[in-house]
mmCIF file of C-alpha atoms in Angstrom:
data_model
loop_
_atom_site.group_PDB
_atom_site.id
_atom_site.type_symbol
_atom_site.label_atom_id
_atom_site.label_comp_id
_atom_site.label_asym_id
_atom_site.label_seq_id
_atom_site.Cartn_x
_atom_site.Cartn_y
_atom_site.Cartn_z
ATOM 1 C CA UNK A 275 134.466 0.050 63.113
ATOM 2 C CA UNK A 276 131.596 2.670 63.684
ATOM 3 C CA UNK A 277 131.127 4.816 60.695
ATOM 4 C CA UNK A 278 131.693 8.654 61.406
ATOM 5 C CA UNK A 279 131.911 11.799 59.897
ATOM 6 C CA UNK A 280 134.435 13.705 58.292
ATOM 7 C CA UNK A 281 135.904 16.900 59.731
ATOM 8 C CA UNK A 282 134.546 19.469 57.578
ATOM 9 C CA UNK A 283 137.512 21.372 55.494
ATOM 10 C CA UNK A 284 138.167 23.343 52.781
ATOM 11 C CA UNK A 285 138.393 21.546 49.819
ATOM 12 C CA UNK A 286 142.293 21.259 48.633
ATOM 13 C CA UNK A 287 143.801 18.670 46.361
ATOM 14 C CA UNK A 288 146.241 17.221 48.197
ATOM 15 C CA UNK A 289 144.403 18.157 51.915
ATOM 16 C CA UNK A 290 142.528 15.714 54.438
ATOM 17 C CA UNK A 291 139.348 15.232 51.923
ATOM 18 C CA UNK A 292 136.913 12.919 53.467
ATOM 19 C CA UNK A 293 138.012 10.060 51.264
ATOM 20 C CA UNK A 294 141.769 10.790 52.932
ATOM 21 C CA UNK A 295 139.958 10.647 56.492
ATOM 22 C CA UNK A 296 138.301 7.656 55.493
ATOM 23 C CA UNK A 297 141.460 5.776 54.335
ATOM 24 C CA UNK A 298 143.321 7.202 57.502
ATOM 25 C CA UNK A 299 140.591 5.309 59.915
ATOM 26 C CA UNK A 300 140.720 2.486 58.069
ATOM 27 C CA UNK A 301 144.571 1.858 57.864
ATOM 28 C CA UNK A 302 144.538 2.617 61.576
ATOM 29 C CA UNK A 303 143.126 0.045 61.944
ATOM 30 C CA UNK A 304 144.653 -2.001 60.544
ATOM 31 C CA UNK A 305 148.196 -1.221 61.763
ATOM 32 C CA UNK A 306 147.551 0.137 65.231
ATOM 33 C CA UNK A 307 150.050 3.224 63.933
ATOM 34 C CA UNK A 308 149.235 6.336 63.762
ATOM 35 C CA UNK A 309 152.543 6.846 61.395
ATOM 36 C CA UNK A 310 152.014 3.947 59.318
ATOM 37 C CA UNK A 311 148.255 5.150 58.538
ATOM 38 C CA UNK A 312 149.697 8.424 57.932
ATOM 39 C CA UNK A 313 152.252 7.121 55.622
ATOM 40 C CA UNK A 314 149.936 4.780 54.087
ATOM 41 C CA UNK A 315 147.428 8.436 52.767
ATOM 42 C CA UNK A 316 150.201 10.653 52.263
ATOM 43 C CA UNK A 317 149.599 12.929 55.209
ATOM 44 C CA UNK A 318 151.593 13.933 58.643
ATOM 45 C CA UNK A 319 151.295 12.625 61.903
ATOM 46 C CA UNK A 320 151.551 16.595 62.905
ATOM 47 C CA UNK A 321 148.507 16.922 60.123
ATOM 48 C CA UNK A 322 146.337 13.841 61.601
ATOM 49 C CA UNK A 323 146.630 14.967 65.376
ATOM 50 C CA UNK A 324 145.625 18.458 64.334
ATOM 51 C CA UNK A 325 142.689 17.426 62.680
ATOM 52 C CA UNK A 326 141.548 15.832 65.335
ATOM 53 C CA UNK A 327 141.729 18.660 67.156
ATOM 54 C CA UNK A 328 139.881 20.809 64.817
ATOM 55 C CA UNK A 329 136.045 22.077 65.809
ATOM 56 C CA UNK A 330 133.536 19.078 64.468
ATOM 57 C CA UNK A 331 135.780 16.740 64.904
ATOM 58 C CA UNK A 332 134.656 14.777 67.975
ATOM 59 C CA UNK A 333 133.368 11.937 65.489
ATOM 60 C CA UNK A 334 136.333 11.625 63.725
ATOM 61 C CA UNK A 335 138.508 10.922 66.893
ATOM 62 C CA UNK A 336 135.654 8.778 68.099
ATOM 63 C CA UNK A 337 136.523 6.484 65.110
ATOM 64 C CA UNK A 338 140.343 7.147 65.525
ATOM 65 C CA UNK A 339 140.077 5.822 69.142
ATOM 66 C CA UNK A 340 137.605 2.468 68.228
ATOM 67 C CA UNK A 341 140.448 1.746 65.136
ATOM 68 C CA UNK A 342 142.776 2.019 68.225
ATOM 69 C CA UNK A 343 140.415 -0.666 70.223
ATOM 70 C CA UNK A 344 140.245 2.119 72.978
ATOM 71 C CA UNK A 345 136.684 2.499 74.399
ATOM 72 C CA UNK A 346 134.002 2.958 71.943
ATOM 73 C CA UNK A 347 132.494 6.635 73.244
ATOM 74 C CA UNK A 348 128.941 7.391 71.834
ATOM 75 C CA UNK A 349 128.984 10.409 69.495
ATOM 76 C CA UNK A 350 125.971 11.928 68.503
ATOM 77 C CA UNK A 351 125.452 13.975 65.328
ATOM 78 C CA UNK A 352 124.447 17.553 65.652
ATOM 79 C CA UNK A 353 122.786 19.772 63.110
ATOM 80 C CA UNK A 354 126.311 20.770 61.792
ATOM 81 C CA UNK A 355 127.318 17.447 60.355
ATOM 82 C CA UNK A 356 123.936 16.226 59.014
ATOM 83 C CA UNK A 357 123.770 19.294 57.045
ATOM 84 C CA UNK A 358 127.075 19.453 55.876
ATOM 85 C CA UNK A 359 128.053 15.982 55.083
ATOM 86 C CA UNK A 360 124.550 14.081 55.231
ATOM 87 C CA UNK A 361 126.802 11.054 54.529
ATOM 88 C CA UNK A 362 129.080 8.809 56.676
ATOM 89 C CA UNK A 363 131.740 7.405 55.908
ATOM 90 C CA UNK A 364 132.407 4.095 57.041
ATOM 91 C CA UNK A 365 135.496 1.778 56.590
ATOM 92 C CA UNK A 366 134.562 -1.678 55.419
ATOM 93 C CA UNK A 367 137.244 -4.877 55.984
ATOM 94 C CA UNK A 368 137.567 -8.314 54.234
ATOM 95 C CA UNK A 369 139.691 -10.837 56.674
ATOM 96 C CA UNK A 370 140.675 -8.510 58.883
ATOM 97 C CA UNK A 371 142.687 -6.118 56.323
ATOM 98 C CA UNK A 372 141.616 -2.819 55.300
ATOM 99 C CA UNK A 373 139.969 -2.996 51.930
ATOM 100 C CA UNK A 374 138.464 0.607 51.083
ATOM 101 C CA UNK A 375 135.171 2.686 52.733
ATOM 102 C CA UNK A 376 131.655 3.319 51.798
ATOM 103 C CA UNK A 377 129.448 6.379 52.064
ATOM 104 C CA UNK A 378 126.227 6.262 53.907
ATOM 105 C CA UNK A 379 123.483 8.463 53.835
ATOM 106 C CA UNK A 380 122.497 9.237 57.164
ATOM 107 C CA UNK A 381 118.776 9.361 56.371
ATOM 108 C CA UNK A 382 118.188 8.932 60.610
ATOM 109 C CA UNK A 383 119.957 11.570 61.623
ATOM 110 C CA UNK A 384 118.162 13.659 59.282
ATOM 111 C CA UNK A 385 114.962 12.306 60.638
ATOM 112 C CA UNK A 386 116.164 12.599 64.247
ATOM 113 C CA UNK A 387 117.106 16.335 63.389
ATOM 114 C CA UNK A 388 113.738 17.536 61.719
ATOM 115 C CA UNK A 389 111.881 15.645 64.603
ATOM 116 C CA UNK A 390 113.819 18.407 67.027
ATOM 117 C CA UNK A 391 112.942 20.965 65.047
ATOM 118 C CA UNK A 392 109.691 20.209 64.574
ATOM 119 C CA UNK A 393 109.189 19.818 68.515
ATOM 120 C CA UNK A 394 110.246 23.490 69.057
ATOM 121 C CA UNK A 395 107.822 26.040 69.812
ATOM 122 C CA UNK A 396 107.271 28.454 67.289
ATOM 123 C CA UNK A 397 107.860 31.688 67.052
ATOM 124 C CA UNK A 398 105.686 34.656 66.540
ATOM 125 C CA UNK A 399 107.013 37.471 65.337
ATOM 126 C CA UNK A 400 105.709 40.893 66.140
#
């Protein structure tokens, strides 16, 4: 399972939180249902496929469709989600079953990111 970043939301109690999105991928896998994983974190299958949908999503349903075993698509980070988040989250199995995530730092991005930046030309203002 690729790790991935969250959608970025506002923060509500009982909302898709990163940790929710986290759980989601990772009982996805597991049970190849979108309904079961929604079951499993308390959310909608209405709430999940809107998510997904949502703007800075695209790694999110990157790791919805690898839980799903569809084709893996490569999904870069932009400057959005290595600002916001900085961290991926990344389900983690033990025998095949679903056994809780762990946050990454994405210390490359970050590096990839600044290198960009630090290739632009500079501007001179008047």
């Amino acid at each position: 399972m690729p790790a991935f970043y969250p959608v970025p939301l506002r923060a509500i109690h009982n909302g898709w939180s990163p940790e929710r999105q986290a759980h989601f991928i990772g009982w996805l896998a597991e049970t190849g249902s979108v309904s079961a994983a929604c079951e499993r974190v308390g959310m909608s299958r209405k709430g999940a496929y809107q998510l997904r949908k949502k703007p800075h999503s695209e790694s999110f349903a990157a790791a919805w469709d690898a839980a799903l075993g569809w084709p893996v698509r490569k999904v870069t980070a932009d400057e959005w989600d290595v600002l916001v988040h900085g961290t991926l989250y990344e389900p983690r199995f033990r025998r095949g079953r679903y056994i809780g995530f762990r946050r990454k730092s994405d210390a490359a991005g970050l590096s990839r990111m600044l290198n960009g930046l630090a290739r632009q030309p500079r501007k001179v203002w008047p």
